[in-house]
PDB file of C-alpha atoms in Angstrom:
ATOM      1  CA  MET A   1       6.031 -52.915  14.013  1.00  0.00           C
ATOM      2  CA  THR A   2       8.579 -50.874  12.064  1.00  0.00           C
ATOM      3  CA  VAL A   3       7.605 -49.200   8.812  1.00  0.00           C
ATOM      4  CA  ARG A   4       9.057 -46.328   6.851  1.00  0.00           C
ATOM      5  CA  ILE A   5       6.706 -43.323   6.786  1.00  0.00           C
ATOM      6  CA  LEU A   6       6.861 -40.415   4.324  1.00  0.00           C
ATOM      7  CA  ASP A   7       4.456 -37.475   4.192  1.00  0.00           C
ATOM      8  CA  CYS A   8       3.110 -36.802   0.699  1.00  0.00           C
ATOM      9  CA  ARG A   9       2.059 -33.301   1.731  1.00  0.00           C
ATOM     10  CA  THR A  10       5.637 -32.181   2.369  1.00  0.00           C
ATOM     11  CA  GLN A  11       7.693 -34.957   0.706  1.00  0.00           C
ATOM     12  CA  PHE A  12       5.633 -35.580  -2.415  1.00  0.00           C
ATOM     13  CA  GLU A  13       8.394 -36.601  -4.816  1.00  0.00           C
ATOM     14  CA  GLU A  14      10.319 -38.544  -2.176  1.00  0.00           C
ATOM     15  CA  ALA A  15       7.169 -40.418  -1.167  1.00  0.00           C
ATOM     16  CA  LEU A  16       6.311 -41.078  -4.810  1.00  0.00           C
ATOM     17  CA  THR A  17       9.772 -42.462  -5.576  1.00  0.00           C
ATOM     18  CA  ALA A  18       9.739 -44.621  -2.439  1.00  0.00           C
ATOM     19  CA  ALA A  19       6.280 -45.979  -3.301  1.00  0.00           C
ATOM     20  CA  LEU A  20       7.408 -46.897  -6.820  1.00  0.00           C
ATOM     21  CA  GLU A  21      10.509 -48.608  -5.434  1.00  0.00           C
ATOM     22  CA  THR A  22       8.425 -50.544  -2.896  1.00  0.00           C
ATOM     23  CA  LEU A  23       5.935 -51.671  -5.518  1.00  0.00           C
ATOM     24  CA  SER A  24       8.732 -52.755  -7.844  1.00  0.00           C
ATOM     25  CA  ARG A  25       9.892 -55.352  -5.319  1.00  0.00           C
ATOM     26  CA  PRO A  26       8.026 -58.714  -5.184  1.00  0.00           C
ATOM     27  CA  GLY A  27       5.593 -58.612  -2.289  1.00  0.00           C
ATOM     28  CA  GLY A  28       5.676 -54.812  -2.026  1.00  0.00           C
ATOM     29  CA  VAL A  29       2.617 -53.281  -0.355  1.00  0.00           C
ATOM     30  CA  VAL A  30       2.053 -49.571   0.318  1.00  0.00           C
ATOM     31  CA  ALA A  31      -0.380 -47.999   2.775  1.00  0.00           C
ATOM     32  CA  LEU A  32      -1.578 -44.602   1.560  1.00  0.00           C
ATOM     33  CA  PRO A  33      -4.377 -42.037   1.721  1.00  0.00           C
ATOM     34  CA  THR A  34      -7.188 -41.760  -0.792  1.00  0.00           C
ATOM     35  CA  GLU A  35     -10.010 -39.228  -0.931  1.00  0.00           C
ATOM     36  CA  THR A  36     -12.253 -41.677   0.943  1.00  0.00           C
ATOM     37  CA  VAL A  37     -10.226 -43.773   3.428  1.00  0.00           C
ATOM     38  CA  TYR A  38      -6.673 -45.010   3.972  1.00  0.00           C
ATOM     39  CA  GLY A  39      -5.919 -47.995   1.790  1.00  0.00           C
ATOM     40  CA  LEU A  40      -3.434 -50.679   0.811  1.00  0.00           C
ATOM     41  CA  VAL A  41      -2.148 -51.033  -2.737  1.00  0.00           C
ATOM     42  CA  ALA A  42       0.061 -53.465  -4.641  1.00  0.00           C
ATOM     43  CA  ARG A  43       0.790 -54.192  -8.280  1.00  0.00           C
ATOM     44  CA  ALA A  44      -2.055 -56.095  -9.868  1.00  0.00           C
ATOM     45  CA  ASP A  45       0.394 -58.616 -11.369  1.00  0.00           C
ATOM     46  CA  ASP A  46       2.260 -59.333  -8.123  1.00  0.00           C
ATOM     47  CA  ALA A  47       0.701 -62.469  -6.620  1.00  0.00           C
ATOM     48  CA  ARG A  48       3.023 -62.358  -3.609  1.00  0.00           C
ATOM     49  CA  ALA A  49       2.008 -58.791  -2.778  1.00  0.00           C
ATOM     50  CA  ILE A  50      -1.667 -59.619  -3.179  1.00  0.00           C
ATOM     51  CA  ASP A  51      -1.227 -62.499  -0.718  1.00  0.00           C
ATOM     52  CA  ARG A  52       0.457 -60.056   1.655  1.00  0.00           C
ATOM     53  CA  ILE A  53      -2.543 -57.712   1.534  1.00  0.00           C
ATOM     54  CA  TYR A  54      -4.866 -60.569   2.507  1.00  0.00           C
ATOM     55  CA  GLU A  55      -2.532 -61.383   5.409  1.00  0.00           C
ATOM     56  CA  LEU A  56      -2.303 -57.775   6.614  1.00  0.00           C
ATOM     57  CA  LYS A  57      -6.095 -57.387   6.638  1.00  0.00           C
ATOM     58  CA  VAL A  58      -6.899 -60.959   7.697  1.00  0.00           C
ATOM     59  CA  ARG A  59      -9.287 -60.906   4.740  1.00  0.00           C
ATOM     60  CA  GLU A  60     -11.136 -63.920   3.387  1.00  0.00           C
ATOM     61  CA  ARG A  61      -9.540 -65.123   0.156  1.00  0.00           C
ATOM     62  CA  ARG A  62     -12.940 -65.498  -1.516  1.00  0.00           C
ATOM     63  CA  LYS A  63     -13.353 -61.710  -1.425  1.00  0.00           C
ATOM     64  CA  PRO A  64     -11.669 -60.219  -4.519  1.00  0.00           C
ATOM     65  CA  LEU A  65      -9.661 -57.005  -4.561  1.00  0.00           C
ATOM     66  CA  ALA A  66     -10.612 -54.112  -6.810  1.00  0.00           C
ATOM     67  CA  TRP A  67      -8.210 -52.246  -9.089  1.00  0.00           C
ATOM     68  CA  PHE A  68      -7.080 -48.643  -9.066  1.00  0.00           C
ATOM     69  CA  VAL A  69      -6.426 -47.259 -12.556  1.00  0.00           C
ATOM     70  CA  ALA A  70      -5.388 -43.814 -13.769  1.00  0.00           C
ATOM     71  CA  ASP A  71      -7.831 -43.959 -16.699  1.00  0.00           C
ATOM     72  CA  TRP A  72     -10.750 -46.378 -16.838  1.00  0.00           C
ATOM     73  CA  ARG A  73     -10.454 -46.617 -20.626  1.00  0.00           C
ATOM     74  CA  GLN A  74      -7.161 -48.501 -20.310  1.00  0.00           C
ATOM     75  CA  LEU A  75      -9.045 -51.461 -18.854  1.00  0.00           C
ATOM     76  CA  ALA A  76     -10.080 -52.490 -22.356  1.00  0.00           C
ATOM     77  CA  GLY A  77      -6.501 -53.698 -22.744  1.00  0.00           C
ATOM     78  CA  TYR A  78      -7.051 -56.028 -19.780  1.00  0.00           C
ATOM     79  CA  GLY A  79     -10.139 -57.667 -21.251  1.00  0.00           C
ATOM     80  CA  VAL A  80     -12.737 -55.579 -19.378  1.00  0.00           C
ATOM     81  CA  ARG A  81     -15.975 -54.759 -21.207  1.00  0.00           C
ATOM     82  CA  LEU A  82     -16.439 -50.994 -21.105  1.00  0.00           C
ATOM     83  CA  ASP A  83     -19.824 -50.580 -22.783  1.00  0.00           C
ATOM     84  CA  GLY A  84     -23.311 -49.871 -21.489  1.00  0.00           C
ATOM     85  CA  TRP A  85     -23.666 -48.930 -17.832  1.00  0.00           C
ATOM     86  CA  VAL A  86     -19.935 -49.379 -17.190  1.00  0.00           C
ATOM     87  CA  GLU A  87     -19.087 -46.686 -19.719  1.00  0.00           C
ATOM     88  CA  ARG A  88     -21.969 -44.440 -18.665  1.00  0.00           C
ATOM     89  CA  LEU A  89     -21.079 -44.429 -14.953  1.00  0.00           C
ATOM     90  CA  ALA A  90     -17.318 -44.318 -15.441  1.00  0.00           C
ATOM     91  CA  ALA A  91     -17.540 -41.381 -17.849  1.00  0.00           C
ATOM     92  CA  ARG A  92     -19.667 -39.457 -15.342  1.00  0.00           C
ATOM     93  CA  HIS A  93     -17.956 -40.314 -12.030  1.00  0.00           C
ATOM     94  CA  CYS A  94     -14.323 -41.209 -12.710  1.00  0.00           C
ATOM     95  CA  PRO A  95     -12.180 -40.068 -11.083  1.00  0.00           C
ATOM     96  CA  GLY A  96     -14.205 -40.176  -7.879  1.00  0.00           C
ATOM     97  CA  PRO A  97     -15.544 -42.340  -5.048  1.00  0.00           C
ATOM     98  CA  LEU A  98     -17.150 -44.965  -7.277  1.00  0.00           C
ATOM     99  CA  THR A  99     -16.146 -48.601  -7.660  1.00  0.00           C
ATOM    100  CA  VAL A 100     -17.646 -50.219 -10.756  1.00  0.00           C
ATOM    101  CA  ILE A 101     -17.895 -53.988 -11.087  1.00  0.00           C
ATOM    102  CA  ALA A 102     -17.614 -54.719 -14.782  1.00  0.00           C
ATOM    103  CA  PRO A 103     -17.857 -57.918 -16.827  1.00  0.00           C
ATOM    104  CA  THR A 104     -14.771 -59.240 -18.573  1.00  0.00           C
ATOM    105  CA  MET A 105     -14.421 -60.792 -21.999  1.00  0.00           C
ATOM    106  CA  ALA A 106     -13.449 -64.060 -20.314  1.00  0.00           C
ATOM    107  CA  GLY A 107     -16.753 -64.266 -18.473  1.00  0.00           C
ATOM    108  CA  GLY A 108     -15.520 -63.022 -15.101  1.00  0.00           C
ATOM    109  CA  THR A 109     -15.825 -59.724 -13.300  1.00  0.00           C
ATOM    110  CA  LEU A 110     -13.471 -56.947 -12.204  1.00  0.00           C
ATOM    111  CA  GLY A 111     -14.072 -54.080  -9.817  1.00  0.00           C
ATOM    112  CA  PHE A 112     -12.260 -50.838 -10.596  1.00  0.00           C
ATOM    113  CA  ARG A 113     -11.990 -47.244  -9.432  1.00  0.00           C
ATOM    114  CA  VAL A 114     -10.179 -44.098 -10.552  1.00  0.00           C
ATOM    115  CA  PRO A 115      -9.238 -42.353  -7.288  1.00  0.00           C
ATOM    116  CA  ALA A 116      -9.546 -38.583  -7.057  1.00  0.00           C
ATOM    117  CA  HIS A 117      -6.417 -38.150  -4.951  1.00  0.00           C
ATOM    118  CA  ARG A 118      -3.365 -36.298  -6.258  1.00  0.00           C
ATOM    119  CA  PHE A 119      -0.775 -38.644  -4.815  1.00  0.00           C
ATOM    120  CA  VAL A 120      -2.507 -41.881  -5.836  1.00  0.00           C
ATOM    121  CA  LEU A 121      -3.144 -40.634  -9.355  1.00  0.00           C
ATOM    122  CA  ALA A 122       0.482 -39.533  -9.679  1.00  0.00           C
ATOM    123  CA  LEU A 123       1.579 -42.982  -8.519  1.00  0.00           C
ATOM    124  CA  LEU A 124      -0.679 -44.708 -11.047  1.00  0.00           C
ATOM    125  CA  ASN A 125       0.456 -42.469 -13.897  1.00  0.00           C
ATOM    126  CA  ARG A 126       4.127 -42.917 -13.039  1.00  0.00           C
ATOM    127  CA  LEU A 127       3.733 -46.682 -12.637  1.00  0.00           C
ATOM    128  CA  GLY A 128       1.748 -47.055 -15.844  1.00  0.00           C
ATOM    129  CA  GLU A 129      -0.263 -50.082 -14.735  1.00  0.00           C
ATOM    130  CA  PRO A 130      -3.132 -50.976 -12.387  1.00  0.00           C
ATOM    131  CA  LEU A 131      -2.872 -51.444  -8.633  1.00  0.00           C
ATOM    132  CA  VAL A 132      -5.026 -53.727  -6.536  1.00  0.00           C
ATOM    133  CA  ASN A 133      -6.494 -51.852  -3.601  1.00  0.00           C
ATOM    134  CA  THR A 134      -8.509 -52.286  -0.460  1.00  0.00           C
ATOM    135  CA  SER A 135      -9.118 -50.328   2.729  1.00  0.00           C
ATOM    136  CA  ALA A 136      -6.280 -50.373   5.263  1.00  0.00           C
ATOM    137  CA  ASN A 137      -8.027 -51.939   8.229  1.00  0.00           C
ATOM    138  CA  HIS A 138      -8.568 -55.354   9.765  1.00  0.00           C
ATOM    139  CA  SER A 139     -11.332 -56.988   7.756  1.00  0.00           C
ATOM    140  CA  GLY A 140     -14.689 -56.128   9.310  1.00  0.00           C
ATOM    141  CA  ASP A 141     -13.385 -53.196  11.358  1.00  0.00           C
ATOM    142  CA  PRO A 142     -14.249 -49.524  10.686  1.00  0.00           C
ATOM    143  CA  ASN A 143     -12.374 -47.786   7.903  1.00  0.00           C
ATOM    144  CA  ALA A 144      -9.154 -46.034   8.879  1.00  0.00           C
ATOM    145  CA  LEU A 145      -9.331 -42.240   8.544  1.00  0.00           C
ATOM    146  CA  THR A 146      -5.755 -41.621   9.728  1.00  0.00           C
ATOM    147  CA  LEU A 147      -2.490 -43.368   9.000  1.00  0.00           C
ATOM    148  CA  ARG A 148      -2.119 -44.183  12.698  1.00  0.00           C
ATOM    149  CA  GLU A 149      -5.478 -46.001  12.655  1.00  0.00           C
ATOM    150  CA  ALA A 150      -4.505 -47.817   9.467  1.00  0.00           C
ATOM    151  CA  LEU A 151      -1.207 -49.149  10.809  1.00  0.00           C
ATOM    152  CA  ALA A 152      -2.719 -50.049  14.183  1.00  0.00           C
ATOM    153  CA  GLY A 153      -5.449 -52.116  12.512  1.00  0.00           C
ATOM    154  CA  LEU A 154      -3.179 -54.244  10.338  1.00  0.00           C
ATOM    155  CA  CYS A 155      -1.726 -57.625  11.205  1.00  0.00           C
ATOM    156  CA  GLY A 156       1.847 -56.679  10.363  1.00  0.00           C
ATOM    157  CA  ALA A 157       3.547 -53.852   8.497  1.00  0.00           C
ATOM    158  CA  PRO A 158       3.358 -52.799   4.843  1.00  0.00           C
ATOM    159  CA  GLY A 159       6.568 -52.088   2.964  1.00  0.00           C
ATOM    160  CA  LEU A 160       5.919 -48.319   3.074  1.00  0.00           C
ATOM    161  CA  ALA A 161       3.374 -46.002   4.682  1.00  0.00           C
ATOM    162  CA  VAL A 162       2.442 -42.657   3.133  1.00  0.00           C
ATOM    163  CA  GLU A 163       1.080 -39.992   5.443  1.00  0.00           C
ATOM    164  CA  GLY A 164      -1.515 -37.703   3.932  1.00  0.00           C
ATOM    165  CA  GLY A 165      -3.189 -36.268   6.994  1.00  0.00           C
ATOM    166  CA  PRO A 166      -6.588 -37.195   8.403  1.00  0.00           C
ATOM    167  CA  ILE A 167      -9.487 -37.991   6.104  1.00  0.00           C
ATOM    168  CA  ALA A 168     -12.500 -35.759   6.751  1.00  0.00           C
ATOM    169  CA  PRO A 169     -14.591 -36.992   9.715  1.00  0.00           C
ATOM    170  CA  GLY A 170     -17.544 -39.029   8.574  1.00  0.00           C
ATOM    171  CA  ALA A 171     -15.938 -39.857   5.235  1.00  0.00           C
ATOM    172  CA  LEU A 172     -17.395 -42.863   3.494  1.00  0.00           C
ATOM    173  CA  ALA A 173     -15.795 -45.523   1.337  1.00  0.00           C
ATOM    174  CA  SER A 174     -16.603 -45.596  -2.364  1.00  0.00           C
ATOM    175  CA  THR A 175     -20.047 -46.553  -3.574  1.00  0.00           C
ATOM    176  CA  VAL A 176     -19.926 -49.982  -5.248  1.00  0.00           C
ATOM    177  CA  VAL A 177     -22.121 -50.615  -8.289  1.00  0.00           C
ATOM    178  CA  ASP A 178     -22.490 -54.009  -9.959  1.00  0.00           C
ATOM    179  CA  CYS A 179     -22.780 -53.377 -13.692  1.00  0.00           C
ATOM    180  CA  THR A 180     -22.855 -57.054 -14.639  1.00  0.00           C
ATOM    181  CA  VAL A 181     -26.664 -56.912 -14.314  1.00  0.00           C
ATOM    182  CA  ASP A 182     -29.214 -54.601 -15.941  1.00  0.00           C
ATOM    183  CA  PRO A 183     -30.271 -52.429 -14.283  1.00  0.00           C
ATOM    184  CA  PRO A 184     -27.095 -52.155 -12.160  1.00  0.00           C
ATOM    185  CA  TRP A 185     -27.254 -53.054  -8.482  1.00  0.00           C
ATOM    186  CA  ILE A 186     -25.855 -50.934  -5.661  1.00  0.00           C
ATOM    187  CA  LEU A 187     -23.781 -53.358  -3.579  1.00  0.00           C
ATOM    188  CA  ARG A 188     -22.552 -50.716  -1.152  1.00  0.00           C
ATOM    189  CA  GLN A 189     -23.933 -47.254  -0.600  1.00  0.00           C
ATOM    190  CA  GLY A 190     -20.939 -45.005  -0.003  1.00  0.00           C
ATOM    191  CA  ALA A 191     -19.816 -41.483  -0.788  1.00  0.00           C
ATOM    192  CA  LEU A 192     -21.981 -41.202  -3.922  1.00  0.00           C
ATOM    193  CA  THR A 193     -25.745 -41.202  -3.429  1.00  0.00           C
ATOM    194  CA  LEU A 194     -28.263 -42.828  -5.745  1.00  0.00           C
ATOM    195  CA  PRO A 195     -29.441 -39.524  -7.298  1.00  0.00           C
ATOM    196  CA  GLU A 196     -25.822 -38.517  -7.916  1.00  0.00           C
ATOM    197  CA  LEU A 197     -25.074 -41.825  -9.588  1.00  0.00           C
ATOM    198  CA  ASN A 198     -27.948 -41.713 -12.042  1.00  0.00           C
ATOM    199  CA  PRO A 199     -30.088 -38.570 -11.850  1.00  0.00           C
ATOM    200  CA  GLU A 200     -32.312 -39.604 -14.780  1.00  0.00           C
ATOM    201  CA  ALA A 201     -33.391 -42.995 -13.406  1.00  0.00           C
ATOM    202  CA  PRO A 202     -32.084 -44.013  -9.955  1.00  0.00           C
ATOM    203  CA  LEU A 203     -30.363 -47.373  -9.813  1.00  0.00           C
ATOM    204  CA  THR A 204     -31.522 -50.293  -7.719  1.00  0.00           C
ATOM    205  CA  PRO A 205     -30.212 -50.227  -4.138  1.00  0.00           C
ATOM    206  CA  GLY A 206     -28.979 -53.436  -2.553  1.00  0.00           C
ATOM    207  CA  ASP A 207     -30.269 -54.789   0.729  1.00  0.00           C
TER     208      ASP A 207
END
């Protein structure tokens, strides 16, 4: 497996430019670090790239991909309802390790997160549009905490790999909260605990 690797710690601008170029090409997928785990990203409007992510992870197509955005408020322009619990949690915890599942005006749902990672936020701001994202590992396997683990766990190579150093040992993926129900439901307990999410009245944990 051959993939171009750039280190965002020492080659920040070069890695950023290369990531933008990769994402601008149909089917372009980038592996990169976040503050939680290593992940895969692609433009949210690139169906070919989204298909490629499912292939790399061997992920079931029925499982949707969440979005990365630089500012959660911009999602109103994509038909996402940003009132109630969605607004309350996003205002308190974005950017950070929280994925919010919000209702859309069309009657569907969309999961989103604002990552608290300098490189990913710079990429989102420079791109000016959302990215689909998911962890960079074979579906069902442990999360990748190094780029080496990420690339070794994929079924093929992304268009570009960004090295950001190892994620802290014991790091957890984002906490996932379903805000399409009231009270919200914790679908995945991750880096944010229940008291941190809602100190006034803890949310309902999932099974």
